[in-house]
């Protein structure tokens, strides 16, 4: 090609017209257009210069006959076979290629056989793969480690004994397994969720001085996390990254975080949260954040709970009551009662009305000891000095704890302190106090509380009527209990089963026949008699089982 080009150049140079000296008197015989004029000037021979050392002729190059030489038939077949092996679902074209080679009498090489094995392994055909290996041996070719890797891959959907057969054959031929061999074996283990065998082979790799592939290690970690072994998953991930420069992706660490949160594994949650949120800069979904919040609530991880709340706002989730409840519990378990009270203010500022259930964790903390109750008052006083609003729910929590501790006098003191904190009692306040009066059998105090309730224009609910009726039944006469029962039904509220059972017990003990009316209404409400009440009726020779199915 280069020699022919040189000849063409010489031909064009020899045909170029000689240069002319321009004379204004001479007639113009040049090209008629400017384009042809420039072409003529560019093709004109340069003036002779005897002092120049430049060549006037083109350079002659020696052709390189070794450049991209002729490809043999076997080489072409090997290239095509490798292309089939790298692609997906190319077994049929690869078989056609092998058939054409046989037809043309081309003996296959190791590359051809391994490419065919790769296509067969992709289709998961172990019998056909073994047949190819036997054919290799018959042709005088020794299978290499890659050949047996294809065999292991072909056995991935067969019984596990078929895979052990391949491994035993490798050891018989003194072919030691490497990282890829173990990767194929452990891929089978993770697919079948055999985490114990996967760990066994990881230990075997370590004893041989081999390091698992990154994808293999991630699969084992994700399997342990999915099987609710968060401690194992986190330890495996930490050990791998400590011994290797490679790092797990976000999916593996997120699996560890979710598993640790669901199993309430505090240490794993702290490690994975720091890695996922602050290390990899990933954003979990609301479900994962809620699970982390529950773990924080269980173990008192208040700072982590605050961080989770900020992440919820970052991902566009509006704060709800069920987000604040575990946060308050985390504060309480950490002994940060003032922060728990401040959380109630944050809820109010966000338009969320705190309830007694929201502050139940505060009440549970204060119920442990009277000293905690005194400490809570100190926190409220400090908030008042700082100019912060004190929620009614906060005082109700202290009041509830006092009632649970059996200190009615302390509860009354909390009730009288509402004006000092610019708060007003609500229906929950009176319900707690009436429950304390019932436990102490203080009917006159209960009547006083009912009057205060009417003056404060607080509407009673079903729990209020329940406490009032039970309070009336604690002393004689108990006629007011039936009055409040009718008032409860007039409000179109269903009386609780506990009210009917207490009326029945009181009437039977006092010889009041109105227990039959209570039994009838109990059945009409759809309740069933409890075992204790049935035993009580049996002891008094009364057999009356009401209709209904509510319990």
Coordinates of C-alpha atoms in Angstrom, one line a residue:
X1 CA 0.0 0.0 0.0
X2 CA 2.8 2.4 0.9
X3 CA 4.8 1.7 -2.4
X4 CA 1.7 2.3 -4.6
X5 CA 1.1 5.6 -2.9
X6 CA 4.6 6.7 -3.5
X7 CA 4.2 6.0 -7.3
X8 CA 1.1 8.1 -7.5
X9 CA 2.8 11.0 -5.8
X10 CA 5.7 10.8 -8.3
X11 CA 3.3 10.7 -11.2
X12 CA 1.5 13.8 -10.0
X13 CA 4.7 15.7 -9.4
X14 CA 6.0 14.8 -12.9
X15 CA 2.8 16.1 -14.5
X16 CA 2.9 19.5 -12.7
X17 CA 3.4 22.6 -15.0
X18 CA 6.6 24.6 -14.6
X19 CA 6.5 27.9 -12.9
X20 CA 6.1 31.1 -15.1
X21 CA 7.5 34.5 -14.5
X22 CA 4.7 37.1 -14.4
X23 CA 4.8 39.9 -17.1
X24 CA 2.1 42.5 -17.4
X25 CA 2.5 42.6 -21.2
X26 CA 2.2 38.9 -21.7
X27 CA -1.2 37.5 -22.5
X28 CA -3.0 35.6 -19.6
X29 CA -3.2 31.9 -20.3
X30 CA -3.7 30.7 -16.7
X31 CA -6.8 29.2 -15.0
X32 CA -10.1 31.0 -15.4
X33 CA -11.2 30.9 -11.7
X34 CA -9.5 31.7 -8.4
X35 CA -9.8 28.1 -7.1
X36 CA -7.9 26.7 -10.1
X37 CA -5.4 29.5 -9.7
X38 CA -4.6 28.5 -6.2
X39 CA -4.4 24.9 -7.1
X40 CA -2.0 25.7 -9.9
X41 CA 0.2 27.8 -7.6
X42 CA 0.2 25.1 -4.9
X43 CA 1.2 22.4 -7.4
X44 CA 4.0 24.5 -9.0
X45 CA 7.5 23.2 -8.4
X46 CA 9.6 25.3 -6.0
X47 CA 12.5 27.2 -7.4
X48 CA 15.7 25.4 -7.5
X49 CA 18.0 26.1 -4.6
X50 CA 21.4 24.4 -4.8
X51 CA 22.2 25.4 -1.2
X52 CA 19.1 23.5 0.2
X53 CA 19.6 20.0 1.7
X54 CA 15.9 19.1 1.4
X55 CA 14.9 16.2 -0.8
X56 CA 12.9 17.1 -3.9
X57 CA 11.6 13.5 -4.1
X58 CA 9.1 11.8 -1.6
X59 CA 10.5 9.5 1.0
X60 CA 10.4 5.7 0.3
X61 CA 9.2 3.6 3.2
X62 CA 9.8 -0.1 3.6
X63 CA 6.5 -1.9 4.1
X64 CA 5.9 -3.7 7.4
X65 CA 4.7 -7.1 6.5
X66 CA 4.4 -8.2 10.2
X67 CA 1.8 -5.5 11.0
X68 CA -1.7 -7.1 11.5
X69 CA -0.7 -10.2 9.8
X70 CA -3.0 -12.9 8.5
X71 CA -5.3 -14.4 11.2
X72 CA -5.5 -18.2 11.4
X73 CA -8.8 -20.0 11.4
X74 CA -8.3 -21.2 15.0
X75 CA -7.5 -17.6 16.1
X76 CA -10.7 -16.4 14.5
X77 CA -12.7 -19.1 16.2
X78 CA -11.1 -18.3 19.5
X79 CA -12.0 -14.6 19.2
X80 CA -15.6 -15.5 18.3
X81 CA -15.9 -18.0 21.2
X82 CA -14.6 -15.5 23.7
X83 CA -17.2 -13.0 22.5
X84 CA -19.9 -15.6 23.1
X85 CA -18.6 -16.4 26.6
X86 CA -18.7 -12.8 27.6
X87 CA -22.2 -12.3 26.4
X88 CA -25.4 -13.6 28.0
X89 CA -27.4 -16.6 26.8
X90 CA -25.1 -17.4 23.8
X91 CA -24.9 -21.2 24.2
X92 CA -26.6 -21.9 20.8
X93 CA -24.3 -19.7 18.7
X94 CA -21.3 -21.1 20.6
X95 CA -22.4 -24.7 19.7
X96 CA -22.9 -23.7 16.1
X97 CA -19.3 -22.4 16.1
X98 CA -18.0 -25.6 17.5
X99 CA -20.0 -27.6 15.0
X100 CA -18.5 -25.5 12.2
X101 CA -15.0 -26.1 13.6
X102 CA -15.6 -29.8 13.6
X103 CA -16.9 -29.6 10.0
X104 CA -13.8 -27.8 8.9
X105 CA -11.5 -30.0 10.8
X106 CA -10.2 -27.4 13.2
X107 CA -9.1 -28.8 16.5
X108 CA -10.4 -26.8 19.5
X109 CA -8.0 -25.3 22.0
X110 CA -8.3 -24.7 25.7
X111 CA -9.8 -21.2 25.0
X112 CA -12.5 -22.8 22.9
X113 CA -13.4 -25.3 25.6
X114 CA -13.4 -22.8 28.4
X115 CA -15.6 -20.4 26.4
X116 CA -18.0 -23.3 25.7
X117 CA -18.0 -24.1 29.4
X118 CA -18.8 -20.5 30.3
X119 CA -21.8 -20.6 28.0
X120 CA -23.0 -23.9 29.5
X121 CA -22.5 -22.7 33.0
X122 CA -24.6 -19.6 32.2
X123 CA -27.5 -22.0 31.4
X124 CA -26.8 -24.1 34.6
X125 CA -26.3 -27.4 32.8
X126 CA -23.9 -29.5 35.0
X127 CA -24.2 -32.7 33.0
X128 CA -23.3 -31.0 29.7
X129 CA -20.4 -29.2 31.5
X130 CA -19.0 -32.5 32.7
X131 CA -19.3 -33.8 29.2
X132 CA -17.2 -30.9 27.9
X133 CA -14.5 -31.6 30.5
X134 CA -14.4 -35.2 29.6
X135 CA -14.0 -34.3 25.9
X136 CA -11.2 -32.0 26.8
X137 CA -9.4 -34.8 28.6
X138 CA -10.0 -37.1 25.6
X139 CA -8.4 -34.5 23.3
X140 CA -5.3 -34.3 25.4
X141 CA -6.1 -31.0 27.1
X142 CA -5.8 -30.7 30.9
X143 CA -8.6 -28.6 32.5
X144 CA -7.4 -25.6 34.4
X145 CA -8.8 -23.9 37.5
X146 CA -11.0 -21.7 35.4
X147 CA -12.6 -24.8 33.8
X148 CA -13.6 -26.1 37.2
X149 CA -14.9 -22.6 38.1
X150 CA -17.3 -22.9 35.2
X151 CA -18.3 -26.3 36.5
X152 CA -19.0 -25.0 40.0
X153 CA -21.1 -22.2 38.5
X154 CA -23.0 -24.7 36.4
X155 CA -23.9 -26.6 39.5
X156 CA -25.5 -23.6 41.3
X157 CA -29.1 -24.9 41.0
X158 CA -28.2 -28.6 41.4
X159 CA -27.8 -30.5 44.7
X160 CA -24.9 -29.4 46.8
X161 CA -23.2 -32.8 46.3
X162 CA -22.6 -32.0 42.7
X163 CA -20.6 -28.9 43.8
X164 CA -18.6 -30.9 46.3
X165 CA -17.8 -33.4 43.5
X166 CA -16.2 -30.6 41.5
X167 CA -14.2 -29.4 44.5
X168 CA -13.0 -32.9 45.2
X169 CA -11.9 -33.3 41.6
X170 CA -9.9 -30.1 41.8
X171 CA -8.1 -31.3 45.0
X172 CA -7.5 -34.6 43.3
X173 CA -5.7 -32.9 40.5
X174 CA -3.8 -30.7 43.0
X175 CA -5.6 -27.6 41.9
X176 CA -5.9 -25.4 45.0
X177 CA -8.9 -23.2 45.3
X178 CA -8.4 -19.4 45.1
X179 CA -10.5 -16.4 46.0
X180 CA -12.8 -16.9 42.9
X181 CA -13.3 -20.5 43.8
X182 CA -14.5 -19.6 47.3
X183 CA -16.6 -16.8 45.9
X184 CA -18.5 -19.3 43.7
X185 CA -18.9 -21.7 46.7
X186 CA -20.1 -19.0 49.1
X187 CA -22.5 -17.6 46.4
X188 CA -24.2 -20.9 46.6
X189 CA -24.3 -20.7 50.4
X190 CA -25.8 -17.1 50.5
X191 CA -28.4 -18.0 47.9
X192 CA -29.6 -21.0 50.0
X193 CA -29.3 -18.8 53.2
X194 CA -26.7 -21.2 54.7
X195 CA -25.0 -18.6 56.8
X196 CA -23.1 -21.2 58.9
X197 CA -21.5 -22.8 55.9
X198 CA -20.6 -19.4 54.5
X199 CA -18.9 -18.5 57.8
X200 CA -17.1 -21.8 57.7
X201 CA -15.6 -21.1 54.3
X202 CA -14.7 -17.6 55.2
X203 CA -12.7 -19.0 58.2
X204 CA -11.1 -21.5 55.8
X205 CA -10.1 -18.7 53.5
X206 CA -8.5 -16.9 56.4
X207 CA -6.5 -20.0 57.4
X208 CA -5.2 -20.3 53.8
X209 CA -4.2 -16.6 53.8
X210 CA -6.9 -15.6 51.3
X211 CA -9.1 -12.6 51.5
X212 CA -12.7 -12.8 50.3
X213 CA -13.9 -10.8 47.3
X214 CA -15.8 -7.6 48.1
X215 CA -19.0 -8.9 46.6
X216 CA -18.7 -12.2 48.5
X217 CA -18.2 -10.5 51.8
X218 CA -21.1 -8.1 51.2
X219 CA -23.4 -11.0 50.4
X220 CA -22.5 -12.8 53.7
X221 CA -23.0 -9.6 55.7
X222 CA -26.4 -8.9 54.1
X223 CA -27.4 -12.5 54.7
X224 CA -26.5 -12.3 58.4
X225 CA -28.5 -9.0 58.6
X226 CA -31.5 -10.4 56.8
X227 CA -31.5 -13.5 59.2
X228 CA -31.6 -11.1 62.2
X229 CA -28.0 -11.6 63.3
X230 CA -27.1 -7.9 63.5
X231 CA -24.1 -8.4 65.8
X232 CA -22.6 -10.9 63.5
X233 CA -23.2 -8.7 60.4
X234 CA -21.6 -5.6 62.0
X235 CA -18.6 -7.6 63.2
X236 CA -18.0 -9.1 59.8
X237 CA -18.3 -5.7 58.1
X238 CA -15.9 -4.1 60.6
X239 CA -13.3 -6.9 60.4
X240 CA -13.3 -6.9 56.6
X241 CA -12.8 -3.2 56.3
X242 CA -10.1 -3.3 59.0
X243 CA -8.1 -5.9 57.0
X244 CA -8.7 -4.5 53.5
X245 CA -8.5 -1.2 51.7
X246 CA -11.9 -2.0 50.1
X247 CA -15.1 -0.6 51.6
X248 CA -18.6 -1.9 51.7
X249 CA -21.3 -0.1 49.7
X250 CA -24.2 1.7 51.3
X251 CA -26.6 -1.1 50.8
X252 CA -24.6 -3.5 53.0
X253 CA -24.3 -1.0 55.8
X254 CA -27.9 0.0 55.5
X255 CA -28.9 -3.7 55.9
X256 CA -26.8 -3.8 59.1
X257 CA -28.5 -0.6 60.4
X258 CA -32.0 -1.9 59.8
X259 CA -31.3 -5.3 61.2
X260 CA -29.7 -3.7 64.3
X261 CA -32.6 -1.4 64.8
X262 CA -35.2 -4.1 64.4
X263 CA -33.4 -6.3 67.0
X264 CA -32.9 -3.3 69.3
X265 CA -29.1 -3.8 69.1
X266 CA -27.9 -0.5 70.5
X267 CA -24.1 -0.8 69.7
X268 CA -24.8 -1.8 66.1
X269 CA -27.3 1.0 65.6
X270 CA -24.7 3.6 66.8
X271 CA -22.0 2.1 64.6
X272 CA -24.1 1.8 61.5
X273 CA -25.9 5.1 61.9
X274 CA -22.5 6.9 62.1
X275 CA -21.3 5.0 59.0
X276 CA -24.4 5.4 56.9
X277 CA -25.5 8.9 57.7
X278 CA -22.3 10.7 58.5
X279 CA -19.8 8.5 56.6
X280 CA -21.6 7.6 53.4
X281 CA -24.0 10.5 53.5
X282 CA -27.0 8.3 52.8
X283 CA -30.6 9.0 53.8
X284 CA -32.7 6.2 55.3
X285 CA -36.4 6.0 54.9
X286 CA -39.0 6.8 57.6
X287 CA -39.4 3.1 58.6
X288 CA -35.7 2.8 59.3
X289 CA -35.7 6.0 61.3
X290 CA -38.6 4.8 63.4
X291 CA -36.8 1.6 64.2
X292 CA -33.7 3.5 65.2
X293 CA -35.9 5.7 67.4
X294 CA -37.4 2.7 69.2
X295 CA -33.8 1.4 69.9
X296 CA -32.9 4.8 71.2
X297 CA -36.0 4.8 73.5
X298 CA -35.1 1.3 74.8
X299 CA -31.5 2.1 75.6
X300 CA -31.7 5.8 76.4
X301 CA -29.7 7.0 73.4
X302 CA -31.0 10.6 73.6
X303 CA -28.4 12.3 71.4
X304 CA -28.9 9.7 68.6
X305 CA -32.6 10.2 68.9
X306 CA -32.2 13.9 68.3
X307 CA -30.0 13.2 65.3
X308 CA -32.7 10.9 63.9
X309 CA -35.3 13.6 64.3
X310 CA -33.2 16.0 62.3
X311 CA -32.8 13.4 59.5
X312 CA -36.5 13.0 59.4
X313 CA -36.9 16.7 58.8
X314 CA -34.1 16.6 56.2
X315 CA -35.9 13.9 54.1
X316 CA -39.1 15.8 54.2
X317 CA -41.1 13.9 56.8
X318 CA -43.4 16.0 59.0
X319 CA -43.0 15.3 62.7
X320 CA -45.8 13.4 64.3
X321 CA -46.7 12.3 67.8
X322 CA -45.3 8.8 67.2
X323 CA -41.9 10.4 66.4
X324 CA -41.8 12.3 69.7
X325 CA -42.9 9.5 71.9
X326 CA -39.7 7.4 71.6
X327 CA -37.7 10.6 71.8
X328 CA -39.2 11.4 75.1
X329 CA -38.6 7.9 76.3
X330 CA -35.0 8.2 75.4
X331 CA -34.7 11.3 77.4
X332 CA -36.3 9.7 80.4
X333 CA -34.1 6.6 80.3
X334 CA -31.1 8.9 80.0
X335 CA -32.3 10.8 83.1
X336 CA -32.8 14.0 81.2
X337 CA -36.2 14.9 82.5
X338 CA -36.0 18.6 81.6
X339 CA -35.4 17.7 78.0
X340 CA -38.4 15.5 78.1
X341 CA -40.5 18.4 79.3
X342 CA -39.1 20.6 76.6
X343 CA -40.1 18.1 74.0
X344 CA -43.7 18.7 75.0
X345 CA -43.2 22.3 74.1
X346 CA -41.7 21.5 70.8
X347 CA -44.7 19.3 70.0
X348 CA -47.0 22.1 70.8
X349 CA -45.1 24.6 68.6
X350 CA -45.3 22.1 65.7
X351 CA -49.1 21.9 66.1
X352 CA -49.1 18.5 67.8
X353 CA -51.2 18.2 70.9
X354 CA -49.4 16.1 73.5
X355 CA -51.5 13.5 75.3
X356 CA -51.1 11.4 78.4
X357 CA -49.9 8.6 76.3
X358 CA -47.2 10.8 74.9
X359 CA -46.0 11.6 78.4
X360 CA -46.4 8.1 79.7
X361 CA -42.6 7.5 79.7
X362 CA -42.3 10.6 82.0
X363 CA -44.8 9.1 84.4
X364 CA -43.1 5.7 84.3
X365 CA -39.8 7.3 85.3
X366 CA -41.3 9.4 88.1
X367 CA -43.2 6.4 89.5
X368 CA -39.9 4.7 90.5
X369 CA -39.3 6.9 93.5
X370 CA -40.6 10.1 95.2
X371 CA -37.2 11.7 94.7
X372 CA -37.8 11.6 91.0
X373 CA -41.1 13.5 91.5
X374 CA -39.3 16.2 93.5
X375 CA -36.6 16.4 90.8
X376 CA -39.4 16.9 88.2
X377 CA -40.7 19.9 90.1
X378 CA -37.2 21.3 90.1
X379 CA -37.0 20.9 86.3
X380 CA -40.4 22.7 85.9
X381 CA -39.2 25.6 88.1
X382 CA -36.1 26.0 86.1
X383 CA -38.1 26.1 82.9
X384 CA -40.4 28.7 84.4
X385 CA -37.4 30.9 85.3
X386 CA -36.1 30.6 81.8
X387 CA -39.4 31.9 80.5
X388 CA -40.4 28.6 78.8
X389 CA -44.0 27.4 78.7
X390 CA -44.9 24.5 81.0
X391 CA -47.4 22.1 79.4
X392 CA -50.4 20.8 81.3
X393 CA -49.3 17.3 80.2
X394 CA -46.1 17.7 82.2
X395 CA -47.9 18.4 85.4
X396 CA -50.3 15.6 84.7
X397 CA -47.4 13.2 84.4
X398 CA -46.2 14.3 87.9
X399 CA -49.8 14.0 89.2
X400 CA -50.1 10.5 87.7
X401 CA -46.9 9.4 89.2
X402 CA -48.0 10.6 92.6
X403 CA -51.3 8.7 92.4
X404 CA -49.5 5.6 91.4
X405 CA -47.2 5.9 94.4
X406 CA -50.3 6.2 96.6
X407 CA -49.5 9.7 97.6
X408 CA -52.8 11.5 97.2
X409 CA -51.7 14.5 99.2
X410 CA -48.8 15.1 96.8
X411 CA -51.2 14.7 93.9
X412 CA -53.5 17.3 95.4
X413 CA -50.5 19.6 95.8
X414 CA -49.7 19.2 92.1
X415 CA -53.3 20.0 91.2
X416 CA -53.2 23.2 93.2
X417 CA -50.0 24.3 91.6
X418 CA -51.5 24.6 88.1
X419 CA -52.0 28.4 88.4
X420 CA -48.4 28.9 89.4
X421 CA -47.2 27.6 86.0
X422 CA -50.0 29.4 84.0
X423 CA -51.6 26.1 83.2
X424 CA -55.2 24.9 83.4
X425 CA -56.2 21.3 84.4
X426 CA -57.9 19.2 81.7
X427 CA -60.0 16.1 81.8
X428 CA -57.0 13.8 82.3
X429 CA -56.1 15.8 85.4
X430 CA -59.5 15.1 87.1
X431 CA -59.5 11.5 85.9
X432 CA -56.2 10.9 87.7
X433 CA -57.4 12.6 90.9
X434 CA -60.7 10.7 90.9
X435 CA -58.8 7.5 90.5
X436 CA -56.8 8.4 93.5
X437 CA -59.9 9.3 95.5
X438 CA -61.4 5.9 94.6
X439 CA -58.3 4.1 95.8
X440 CA -58.3 6.1 99.0
X441 CA -62.2 6.0 99.3
X442 CA -62.4 9.7 99.7
X443 CA -65.9 10.4 98.5
X444 CA -66.1 14.0 99.8
X445 CA -62.9 14.9 98.0
X446 CA -64.2 13.4 94.8
X447 CA -67.4 15.6 95.1
X448 CA -65.2 18.6 95.5
X449 CA -63.2 17.7 92.4
X450 CA -66.5 17.3 90.4
X451 CA -67.5 20.8 91.4
X452 CA -64.1 22.2 90.4
X453 CA -64.5 20.3 87.1
X454 CA -67.9 22.0 86.4
X455 CA -66.5 25.4 87.3
X456 CA -63.6 24.9 85.0
X457 CA -66.0 23.9 82.2
X458 CA -64.1 20.6 81.6
X459 CA -66.3 18.1 79.8
X460 CA -66.2 14.6 81.4
X461 CA -65.5 11.6 79.2
X462 CA -66.2 7.9 79.7
X463 CA -63.2 7.4 82.0
X464 CA -64.5 10.2 84.2
X465 CA -67.9 8.6 84.7
X466 CA -66.2 5.3 85.4
X467 CA -64.1 6.7 88.2
X468 CA -67.1 8.6 89.7
X469 CA -69.3 5.5 89.6
X470 CA -66.5 3.4 91.2
X471 CA -66.0 6.1 93.8
X472 CA -69.7 6.1 94.7
X473 CA -69.7 2.3 95.1
X474 CA -66.9 2.5 97.7
X475 CA -69.2 3.9 100.4
X476 CA -72.8 3.6 101.5
X477 CA -75.2 4.8 100.3
X478 CA -74.3 4.1 96.7
X479 CA -77.4 5.5 95.0
X480 CA -75.4 8.1 93.1
X481 CA -73.7 5.3 91.2
X482 CA -76.9 4.5 89.3
X483 CA -77.5 8.2 88.7
X484 CA -74.1 8.6 87.1
X485 CA -74.6 5.3 85.2
X486 CA -77.8 6.7 83.6
X487 CA -76.0 10.0 82.9
X488 CA -73.2 8.0 81.2
X489 CA -75.7 6.2 79.0
X490 CA -77.5 9.5 78.2
X491 CA -74.2 10.7 76.8
X492 CA -74.5 7.8 74.3
X493 CA -71.4 6.2 75.8
X494 CA -71.1 2.5 76.5
X495 CA -70.3 1.8 80.2
X496 CA -67.2 -0.3 80.7
X497 CA -67.4 -3.9 81.8
X498 CA -65.6 -3.0 85.0
X499 CA -68.5 -0.7 86.0
X500 CA -71.1 -3.4 85.6
X501 CA -69.1 -5.9 87.5
X502 CA -68.5 -3.6 90.4
X503 CA -72.2 -2.7 90.6
X504 CA -73.2 -6.4 90.5
X505 CA -70.7 -7.3 93.3
X506 CA -71.8 -4.3 95.4
X507 CA -75.5 -5.1 95.0
X508 CA -75.2 -8.8 95.7
X509 CA -73.1 -8.1 98.8
X510 CA -75.7 -5.6 100.0
X511 CA -78.6 -7.8 99.1
X512 CA -79.8 -5.4 96.5
X513 CA -81.9 -7.1 93.8
X514 CA -80.9 -4.5 91.2
X515 CA -77.9 -6.7 90.4
X516 CA -80.3 -8.5 87.9
X517 CA -80.7 -5.3 86.0
X518 CA -77.0 -4.8 85.9
X519 CA -76.6 -8.4 84.6
X520 CA -79.2 -7.8 81.9
X521 CA -77.6 -4.5 80.7
X522 CA -74.2 -6.2 80.8
X523 CA -75.5 -8.8 78.3
X524 CA -77.2 -6.1 76.2
X525 CA -73.9 -4.3 75.9
X526 CA -72.4 -7.5 74.5
X527 CA -70.1 -8.2 77.4
X528 CA -69.2 -11.7 78.7
X529 CA -68.8 -12.4 82.4
X530 CA -65.2 -12.7 83.6
X531 CA -64.0 -15.8 85.4
X532 CA -63.7 -13.9 88.7
X533 CA -67.3 -12.7 88.4
X534 CA -68.6 -16.1 87.4
X535 CA -66.9 -17.5 90.5
X536 CA -68.4 -14.8 92.6
X537 CA -71.9 -15.6 91.3
X538 CA -71.3 -19.3 91.9
X539 CA -70.3 -18.6 95.5
X540 CA -73.6 -16.8 96.0
X541 CA -75.7 -19.4 94.2
X542 CA -76.5 -17.1 91.3
X543 CA -76.6 -18.6 87.8
X544 CA -77.2 -16.0 85.1
X545 CA -75.0 -15.9 82.0
X546 CA -75.7 -12.9 79.8
X547 CA -75.7 -12.9 76.0
X548 CA -73.1 -11.2 74.0
X549 CA -69.5 -11.6 72.7
X550 CA -67.7 -8.5 73.9
X551 CA -65.0 -9.0 76.5

